[in-house]
Short mmCIF file of N, CA, C and O in Angstrom, two decimals:
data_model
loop_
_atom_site.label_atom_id
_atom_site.label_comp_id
_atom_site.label_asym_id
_atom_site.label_seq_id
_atom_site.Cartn_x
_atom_site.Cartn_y
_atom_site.Cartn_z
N UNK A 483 -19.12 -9.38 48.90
CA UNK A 483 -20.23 -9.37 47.96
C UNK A 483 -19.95 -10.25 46.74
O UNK A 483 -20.87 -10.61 46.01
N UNK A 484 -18.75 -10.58 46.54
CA UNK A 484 -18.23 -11.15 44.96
C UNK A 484 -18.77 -12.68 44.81
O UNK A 484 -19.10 -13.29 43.80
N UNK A 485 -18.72 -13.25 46.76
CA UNK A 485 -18.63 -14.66 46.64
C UNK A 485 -20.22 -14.64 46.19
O UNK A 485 -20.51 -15.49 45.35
N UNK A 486 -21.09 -13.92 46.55
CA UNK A 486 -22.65 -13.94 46.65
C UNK A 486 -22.97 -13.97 44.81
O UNK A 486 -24.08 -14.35 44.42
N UNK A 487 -21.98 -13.57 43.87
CA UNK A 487 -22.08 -13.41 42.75
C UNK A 487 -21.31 -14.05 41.67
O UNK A 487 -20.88 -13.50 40.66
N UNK A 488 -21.21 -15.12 41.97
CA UNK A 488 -19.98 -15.75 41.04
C UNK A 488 -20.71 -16.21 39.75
O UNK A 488 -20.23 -16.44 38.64
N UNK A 489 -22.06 -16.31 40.21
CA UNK A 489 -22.62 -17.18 38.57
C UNK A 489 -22.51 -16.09 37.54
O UNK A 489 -22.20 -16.37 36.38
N UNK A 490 -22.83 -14.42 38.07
CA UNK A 490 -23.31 -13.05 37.40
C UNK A 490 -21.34 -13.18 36.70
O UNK A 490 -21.10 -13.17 35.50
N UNK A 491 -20.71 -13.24 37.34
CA UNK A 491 -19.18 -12.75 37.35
C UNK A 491 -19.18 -13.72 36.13
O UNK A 491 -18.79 -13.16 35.10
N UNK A 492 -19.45 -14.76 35.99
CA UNK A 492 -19.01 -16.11 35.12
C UNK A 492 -19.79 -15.73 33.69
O UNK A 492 -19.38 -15.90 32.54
N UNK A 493 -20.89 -15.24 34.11
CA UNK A 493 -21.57 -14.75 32.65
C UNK A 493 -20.83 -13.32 32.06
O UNK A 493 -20.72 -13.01 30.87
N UNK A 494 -20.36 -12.51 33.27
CA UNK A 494 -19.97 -11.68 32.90
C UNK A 494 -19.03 -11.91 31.92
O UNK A 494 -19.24 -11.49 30.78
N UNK A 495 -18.01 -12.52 32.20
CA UNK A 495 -16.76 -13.19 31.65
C UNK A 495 -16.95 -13.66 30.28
O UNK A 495 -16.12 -13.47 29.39
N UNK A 496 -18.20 -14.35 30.09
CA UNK A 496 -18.20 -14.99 29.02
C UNK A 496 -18.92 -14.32 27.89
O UNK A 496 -18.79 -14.62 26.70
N UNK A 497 -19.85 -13.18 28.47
CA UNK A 497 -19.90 -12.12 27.74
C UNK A 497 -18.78 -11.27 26.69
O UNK A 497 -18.89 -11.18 25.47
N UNK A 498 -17.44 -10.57 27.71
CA UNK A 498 -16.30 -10.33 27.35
C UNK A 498 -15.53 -11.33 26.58
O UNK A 498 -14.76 -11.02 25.67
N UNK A 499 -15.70 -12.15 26.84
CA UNK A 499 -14.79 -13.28 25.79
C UNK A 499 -15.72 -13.25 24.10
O UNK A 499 -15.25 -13.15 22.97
N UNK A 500 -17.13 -13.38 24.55
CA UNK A 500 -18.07 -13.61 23.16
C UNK A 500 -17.61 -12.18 22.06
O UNK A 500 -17.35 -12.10 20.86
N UNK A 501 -17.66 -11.41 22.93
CA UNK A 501 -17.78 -10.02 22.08
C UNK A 501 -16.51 -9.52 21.99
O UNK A 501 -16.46 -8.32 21.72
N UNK A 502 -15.56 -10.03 22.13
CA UNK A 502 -14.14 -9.28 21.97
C UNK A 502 -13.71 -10.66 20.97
O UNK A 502 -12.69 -10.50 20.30
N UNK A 503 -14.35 -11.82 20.86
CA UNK A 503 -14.17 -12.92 19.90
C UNK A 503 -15.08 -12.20 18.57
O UNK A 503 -14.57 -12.40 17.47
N UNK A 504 -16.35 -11.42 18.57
CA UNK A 504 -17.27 -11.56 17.67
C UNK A 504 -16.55 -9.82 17.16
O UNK A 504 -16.40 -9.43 16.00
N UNK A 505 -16.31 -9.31 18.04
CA UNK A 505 -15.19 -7.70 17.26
C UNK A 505 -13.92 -8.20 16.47
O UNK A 505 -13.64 -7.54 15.47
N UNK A 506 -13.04 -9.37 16.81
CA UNK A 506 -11.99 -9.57 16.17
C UNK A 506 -12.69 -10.26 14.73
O UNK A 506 -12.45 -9.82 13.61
N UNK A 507 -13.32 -11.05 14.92
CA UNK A 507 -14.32 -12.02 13.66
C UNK A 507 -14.87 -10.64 12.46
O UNK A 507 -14.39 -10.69 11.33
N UNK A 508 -15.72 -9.63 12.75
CA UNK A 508 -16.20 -8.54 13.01
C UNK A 508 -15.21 -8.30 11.96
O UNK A 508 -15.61 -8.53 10.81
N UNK A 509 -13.65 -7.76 12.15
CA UNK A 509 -13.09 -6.90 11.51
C UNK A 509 -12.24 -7.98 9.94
O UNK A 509 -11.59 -7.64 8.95
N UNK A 510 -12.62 -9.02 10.37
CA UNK A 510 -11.89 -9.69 9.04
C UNK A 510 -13.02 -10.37 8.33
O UNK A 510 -12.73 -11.39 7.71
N UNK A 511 -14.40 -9.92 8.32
CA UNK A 511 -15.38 -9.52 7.51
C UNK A 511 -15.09 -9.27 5.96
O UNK A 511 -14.76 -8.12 5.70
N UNK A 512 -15.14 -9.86 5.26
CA UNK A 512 -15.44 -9.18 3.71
C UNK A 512 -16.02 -7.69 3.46
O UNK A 512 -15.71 -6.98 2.50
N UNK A 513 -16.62 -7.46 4.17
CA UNK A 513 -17.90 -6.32 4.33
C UNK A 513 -17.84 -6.02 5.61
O UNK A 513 -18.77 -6.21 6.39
N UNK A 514 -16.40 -5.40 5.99
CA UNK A 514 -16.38 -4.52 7.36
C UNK A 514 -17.19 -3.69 7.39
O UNK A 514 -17.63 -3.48 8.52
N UNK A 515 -17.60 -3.08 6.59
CA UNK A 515 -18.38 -1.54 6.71
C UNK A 515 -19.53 -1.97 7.11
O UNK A 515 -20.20 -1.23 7.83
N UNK A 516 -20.02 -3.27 6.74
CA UNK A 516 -21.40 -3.51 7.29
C UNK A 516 -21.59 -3.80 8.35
O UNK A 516 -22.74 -3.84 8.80
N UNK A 517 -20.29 -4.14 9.24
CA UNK A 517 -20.24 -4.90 10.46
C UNK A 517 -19.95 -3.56 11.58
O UNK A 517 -19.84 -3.73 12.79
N UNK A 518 -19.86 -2.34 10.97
CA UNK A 518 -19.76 -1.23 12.13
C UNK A 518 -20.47 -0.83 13.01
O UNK A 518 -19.81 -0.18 13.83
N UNK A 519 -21.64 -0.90 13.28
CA UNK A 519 -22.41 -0.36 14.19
C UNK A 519 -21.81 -1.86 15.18
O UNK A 519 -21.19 -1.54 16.19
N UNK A 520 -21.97 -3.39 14.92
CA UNK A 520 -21.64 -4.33 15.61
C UNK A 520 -20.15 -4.16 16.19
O UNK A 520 -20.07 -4.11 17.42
N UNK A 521 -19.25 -4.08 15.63
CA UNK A 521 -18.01 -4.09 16.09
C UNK A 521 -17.80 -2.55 17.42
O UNK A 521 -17.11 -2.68 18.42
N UNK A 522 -18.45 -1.45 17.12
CA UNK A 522 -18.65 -0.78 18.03
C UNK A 522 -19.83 -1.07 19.38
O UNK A 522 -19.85 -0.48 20.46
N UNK A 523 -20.52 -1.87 19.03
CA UNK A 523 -21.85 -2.52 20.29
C UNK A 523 -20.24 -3.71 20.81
O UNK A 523 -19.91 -3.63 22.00
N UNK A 524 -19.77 -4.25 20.30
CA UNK A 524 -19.28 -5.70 20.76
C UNK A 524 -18.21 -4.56 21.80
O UNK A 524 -18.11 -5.01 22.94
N UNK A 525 -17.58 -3.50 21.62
CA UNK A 525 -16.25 -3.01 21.89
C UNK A 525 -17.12 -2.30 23.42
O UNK A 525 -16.60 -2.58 24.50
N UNK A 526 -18.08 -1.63 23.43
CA UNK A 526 -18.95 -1.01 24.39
C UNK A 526 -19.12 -2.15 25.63
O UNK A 526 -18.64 -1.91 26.73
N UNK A 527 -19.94 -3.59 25.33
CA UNK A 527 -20.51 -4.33 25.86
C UNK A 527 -19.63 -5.24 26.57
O UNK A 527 -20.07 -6.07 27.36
N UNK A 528 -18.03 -5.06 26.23
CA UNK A 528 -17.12 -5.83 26.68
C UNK A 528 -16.65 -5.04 27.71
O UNK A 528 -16.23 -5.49 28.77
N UNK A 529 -16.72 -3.78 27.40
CA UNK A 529 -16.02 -2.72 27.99
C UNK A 529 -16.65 -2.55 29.53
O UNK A 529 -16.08 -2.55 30.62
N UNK A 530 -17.95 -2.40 29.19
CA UNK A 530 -19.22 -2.44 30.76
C UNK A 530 -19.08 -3.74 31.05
O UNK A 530 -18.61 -3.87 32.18
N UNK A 531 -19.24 -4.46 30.66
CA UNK A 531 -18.80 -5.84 31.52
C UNK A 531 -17.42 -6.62 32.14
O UNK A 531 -17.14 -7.69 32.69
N UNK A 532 -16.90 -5.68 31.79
CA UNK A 532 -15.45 -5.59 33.02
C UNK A 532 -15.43 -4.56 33.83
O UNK A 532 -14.75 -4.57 34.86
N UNK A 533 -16.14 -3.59 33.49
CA UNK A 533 -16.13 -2.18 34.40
C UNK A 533 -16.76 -3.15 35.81
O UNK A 533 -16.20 -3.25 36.90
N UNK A 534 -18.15 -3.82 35.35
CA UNK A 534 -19.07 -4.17 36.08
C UNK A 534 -18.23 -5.13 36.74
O UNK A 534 -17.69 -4.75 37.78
N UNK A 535 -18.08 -5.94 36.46
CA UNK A 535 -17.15 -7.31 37.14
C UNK A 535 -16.26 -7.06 38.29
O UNK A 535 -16.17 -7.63 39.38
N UNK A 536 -15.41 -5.76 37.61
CA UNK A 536 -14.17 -5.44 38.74
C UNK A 536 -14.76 -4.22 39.51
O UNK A 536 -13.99 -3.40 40.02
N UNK A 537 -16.26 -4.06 39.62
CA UNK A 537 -16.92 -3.38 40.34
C UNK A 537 -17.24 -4.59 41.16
O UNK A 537 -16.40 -4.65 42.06
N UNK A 538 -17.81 -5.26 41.21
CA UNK A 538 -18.37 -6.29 41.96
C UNK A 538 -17.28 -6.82 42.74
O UNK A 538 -17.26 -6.68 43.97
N UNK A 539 -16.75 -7.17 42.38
CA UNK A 539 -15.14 -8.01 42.93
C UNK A 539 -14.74 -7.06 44.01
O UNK A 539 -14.41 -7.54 45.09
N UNK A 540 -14.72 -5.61 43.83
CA UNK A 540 -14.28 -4.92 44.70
C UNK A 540 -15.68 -4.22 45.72
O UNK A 540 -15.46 -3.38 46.59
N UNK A 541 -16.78 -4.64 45.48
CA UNK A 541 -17.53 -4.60 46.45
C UNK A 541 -17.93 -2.79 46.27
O UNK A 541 -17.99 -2.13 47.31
N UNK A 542 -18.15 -2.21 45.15
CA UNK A 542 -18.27 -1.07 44.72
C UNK A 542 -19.82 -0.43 45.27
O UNK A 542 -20.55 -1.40 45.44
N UNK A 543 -20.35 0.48 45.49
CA UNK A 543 -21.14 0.82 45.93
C UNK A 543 -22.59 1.16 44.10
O UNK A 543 -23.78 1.29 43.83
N UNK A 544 -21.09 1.11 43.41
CA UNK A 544 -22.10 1.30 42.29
C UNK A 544 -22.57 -0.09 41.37
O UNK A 544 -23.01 -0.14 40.22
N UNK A 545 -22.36 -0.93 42.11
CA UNK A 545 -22.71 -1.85 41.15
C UNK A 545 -24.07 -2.15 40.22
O UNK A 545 -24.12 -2.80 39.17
N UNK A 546 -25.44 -1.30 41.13
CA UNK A 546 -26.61 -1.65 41.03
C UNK A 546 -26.57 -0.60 39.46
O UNK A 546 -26.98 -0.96 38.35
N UNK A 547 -25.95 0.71 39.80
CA UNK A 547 -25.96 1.56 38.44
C UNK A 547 -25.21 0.92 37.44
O UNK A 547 -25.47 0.76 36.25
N UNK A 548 -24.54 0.69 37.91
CA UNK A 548 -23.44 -0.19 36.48
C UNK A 548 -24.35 -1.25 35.63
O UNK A 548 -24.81 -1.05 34.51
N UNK A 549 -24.48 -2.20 36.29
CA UNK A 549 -25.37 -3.25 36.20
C UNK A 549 -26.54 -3.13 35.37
O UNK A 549 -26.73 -4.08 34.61
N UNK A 550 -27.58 -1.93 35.34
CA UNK A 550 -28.33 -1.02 34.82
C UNK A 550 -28.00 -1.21 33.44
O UNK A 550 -28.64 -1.77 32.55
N UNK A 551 -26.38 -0.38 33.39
CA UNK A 551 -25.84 0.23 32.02
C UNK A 551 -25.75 -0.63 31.12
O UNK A 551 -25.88 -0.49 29.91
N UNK A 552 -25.46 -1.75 31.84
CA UNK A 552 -24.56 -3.08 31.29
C UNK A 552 -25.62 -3.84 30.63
O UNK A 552 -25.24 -4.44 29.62
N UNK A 553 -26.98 -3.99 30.97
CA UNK A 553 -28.21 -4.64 30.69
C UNK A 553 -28.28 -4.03 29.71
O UNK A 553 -28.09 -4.68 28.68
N UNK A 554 -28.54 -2.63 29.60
CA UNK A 554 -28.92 -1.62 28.29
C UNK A 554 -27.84 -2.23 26.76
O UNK A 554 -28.05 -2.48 25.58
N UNK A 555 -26.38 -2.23 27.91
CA UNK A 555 -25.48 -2.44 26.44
C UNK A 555 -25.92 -3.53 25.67
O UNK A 555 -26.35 -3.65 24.52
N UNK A 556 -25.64 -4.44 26.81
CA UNK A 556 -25.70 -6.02 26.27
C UNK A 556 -26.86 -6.19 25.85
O UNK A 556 -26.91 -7.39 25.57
N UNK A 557 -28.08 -5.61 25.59
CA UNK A 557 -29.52 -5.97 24.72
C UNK A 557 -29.06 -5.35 23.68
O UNK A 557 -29.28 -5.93 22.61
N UNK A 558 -28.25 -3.93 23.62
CA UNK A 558 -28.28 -3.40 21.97
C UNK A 558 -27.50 -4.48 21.43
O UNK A 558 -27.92 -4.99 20.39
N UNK A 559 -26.47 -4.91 21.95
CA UNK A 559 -25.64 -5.85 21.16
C UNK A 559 -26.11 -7.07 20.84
O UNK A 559 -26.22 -7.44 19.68
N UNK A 560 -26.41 -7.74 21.79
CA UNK A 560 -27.44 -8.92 21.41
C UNK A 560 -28.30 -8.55 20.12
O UNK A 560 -28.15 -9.15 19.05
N UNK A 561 -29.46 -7.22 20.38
CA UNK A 561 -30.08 -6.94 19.45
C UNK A 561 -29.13 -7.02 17.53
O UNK A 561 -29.37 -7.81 16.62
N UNK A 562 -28.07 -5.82 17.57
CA UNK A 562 -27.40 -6.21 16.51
C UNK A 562 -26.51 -7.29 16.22
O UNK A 562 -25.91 -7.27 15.14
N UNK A 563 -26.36 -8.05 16.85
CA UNK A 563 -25.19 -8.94 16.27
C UNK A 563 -26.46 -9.91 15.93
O UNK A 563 -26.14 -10.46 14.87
N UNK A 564 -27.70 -10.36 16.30
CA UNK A 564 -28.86 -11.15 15.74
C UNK A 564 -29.10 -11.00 14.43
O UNK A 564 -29.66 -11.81 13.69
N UNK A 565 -28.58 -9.73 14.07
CA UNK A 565 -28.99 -8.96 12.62
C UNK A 565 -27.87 -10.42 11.29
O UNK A 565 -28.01 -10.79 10.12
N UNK A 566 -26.94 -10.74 12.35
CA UNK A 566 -25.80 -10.79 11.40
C UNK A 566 -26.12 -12.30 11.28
O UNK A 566 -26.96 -12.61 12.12
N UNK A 567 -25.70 -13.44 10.45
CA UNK A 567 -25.60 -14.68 10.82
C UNK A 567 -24.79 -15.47 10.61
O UNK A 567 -24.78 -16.70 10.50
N UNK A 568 -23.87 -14.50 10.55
CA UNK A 568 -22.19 -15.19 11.22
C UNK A 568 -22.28 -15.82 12.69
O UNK A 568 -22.66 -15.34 13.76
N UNK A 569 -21.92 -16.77 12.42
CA UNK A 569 -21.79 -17.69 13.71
C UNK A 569 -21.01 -16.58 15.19
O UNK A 569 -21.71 -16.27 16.15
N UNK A 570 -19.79 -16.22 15.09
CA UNK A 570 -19.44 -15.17 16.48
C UNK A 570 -20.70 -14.37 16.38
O UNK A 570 -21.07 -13.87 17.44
N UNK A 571 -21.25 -14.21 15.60
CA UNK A 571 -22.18 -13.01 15.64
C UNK A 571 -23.81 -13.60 16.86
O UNK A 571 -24.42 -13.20 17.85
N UNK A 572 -23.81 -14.82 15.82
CA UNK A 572 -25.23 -15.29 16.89
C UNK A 572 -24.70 -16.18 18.16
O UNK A 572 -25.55 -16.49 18.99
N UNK A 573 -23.55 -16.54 18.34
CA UNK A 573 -22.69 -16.74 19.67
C UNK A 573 -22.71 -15.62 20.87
O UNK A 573 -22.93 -15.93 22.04
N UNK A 574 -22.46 -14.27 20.44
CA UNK A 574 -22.44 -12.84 20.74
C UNK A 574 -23.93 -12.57 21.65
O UNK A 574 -24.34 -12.59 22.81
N UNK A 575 -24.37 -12.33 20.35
CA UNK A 575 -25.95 -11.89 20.87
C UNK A 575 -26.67 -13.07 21.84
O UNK A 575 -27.77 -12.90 22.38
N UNK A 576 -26.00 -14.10 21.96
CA UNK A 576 -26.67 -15.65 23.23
C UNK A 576 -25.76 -14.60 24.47
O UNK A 576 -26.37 -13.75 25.12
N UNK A 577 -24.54 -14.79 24.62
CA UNK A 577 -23.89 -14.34 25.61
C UNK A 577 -24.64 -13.52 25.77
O UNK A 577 -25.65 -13.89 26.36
N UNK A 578 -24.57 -11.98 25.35
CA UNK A 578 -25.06 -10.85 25.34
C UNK A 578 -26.48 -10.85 26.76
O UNK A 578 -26.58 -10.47 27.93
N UNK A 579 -27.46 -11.63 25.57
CA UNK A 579 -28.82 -11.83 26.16
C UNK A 579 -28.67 -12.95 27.56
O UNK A 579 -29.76 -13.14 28.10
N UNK A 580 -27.64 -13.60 28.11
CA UNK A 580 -27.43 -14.10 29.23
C UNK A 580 -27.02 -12.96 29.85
O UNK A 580 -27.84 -12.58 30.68
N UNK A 581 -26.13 -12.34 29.75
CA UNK A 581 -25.75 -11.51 30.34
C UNK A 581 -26.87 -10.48 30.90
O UNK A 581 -27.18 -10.24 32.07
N UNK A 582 -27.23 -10.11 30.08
CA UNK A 582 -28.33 -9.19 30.44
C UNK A 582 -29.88 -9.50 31.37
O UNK A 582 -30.81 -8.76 31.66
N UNK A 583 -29.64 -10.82 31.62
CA UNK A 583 -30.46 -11.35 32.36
C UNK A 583 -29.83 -11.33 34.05
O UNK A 583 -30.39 -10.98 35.09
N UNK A 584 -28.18 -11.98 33.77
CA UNK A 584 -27.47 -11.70 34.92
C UNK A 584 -27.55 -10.27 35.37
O UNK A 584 -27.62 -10.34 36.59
N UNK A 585 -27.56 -9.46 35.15
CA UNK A 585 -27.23 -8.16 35.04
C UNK A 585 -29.03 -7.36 36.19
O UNK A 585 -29.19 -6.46 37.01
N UNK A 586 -29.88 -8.33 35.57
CA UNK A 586 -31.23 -7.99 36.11
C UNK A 586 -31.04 -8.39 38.37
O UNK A 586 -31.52 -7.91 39.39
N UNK A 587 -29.91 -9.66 37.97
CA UNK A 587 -29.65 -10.14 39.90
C UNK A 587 -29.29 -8.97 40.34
O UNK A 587 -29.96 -8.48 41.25
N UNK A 588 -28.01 -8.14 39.74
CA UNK A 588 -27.27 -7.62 40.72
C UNK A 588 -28.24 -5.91 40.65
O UNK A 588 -27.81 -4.95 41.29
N UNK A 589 -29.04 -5.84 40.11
CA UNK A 589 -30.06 -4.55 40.18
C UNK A 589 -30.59 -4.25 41.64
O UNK A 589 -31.36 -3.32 41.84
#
């Protein structure tokens, strides 16, 4: 099933890279406190998109539910990190909102 999905896997990836780049950016903020609801969406959205990935890779029966979850995450995050206009931030929410489009194939 993985080979049938490599473009979803590649966004996946670059999802996890955006948002574990835009959580580290995130915490050396001037104004961490403002960046909390984001740094917790970026930590979630990275998190389902490796769950999802190494679901797929292994040909998981749940991928279609995962996939689901992962759409949901990656729009809240997209949604907040848009809020911000720190550059990782509107980098974030592009991945994010690719992702969540990938996320609509493997449904």
């Amino acid at each position: 099933m993985h080979e049938a999905h490599q473009e979803a896997l590649k966004t996946l990836e670059a999802c996890i890279v955006a948002c574990n780049t835009c959580f580290d950016a995130c915490l050396n903020e001037s104004h961490v406190t403002h960046m909390t609801d984001c740094i917790r969406l970026d930590r979630d959205c990275a998190d389902i998109c490796s769950l999802l990935s190494q679901a797929i890779v292994r040909n998981s029966p749940n991928v279609a539910v995962l996939a689901t979850a992962c759409k949901e995450i990656c729009l809240a995050c997209a949604e907040e990190c848009s809020k911000h206009d720190h550059d990782h931030c509107q980098k974030c929410a592009a991945a994010c909102e690719a992702c969540a489009k990938a996320c609509d194939s493997l449904v």
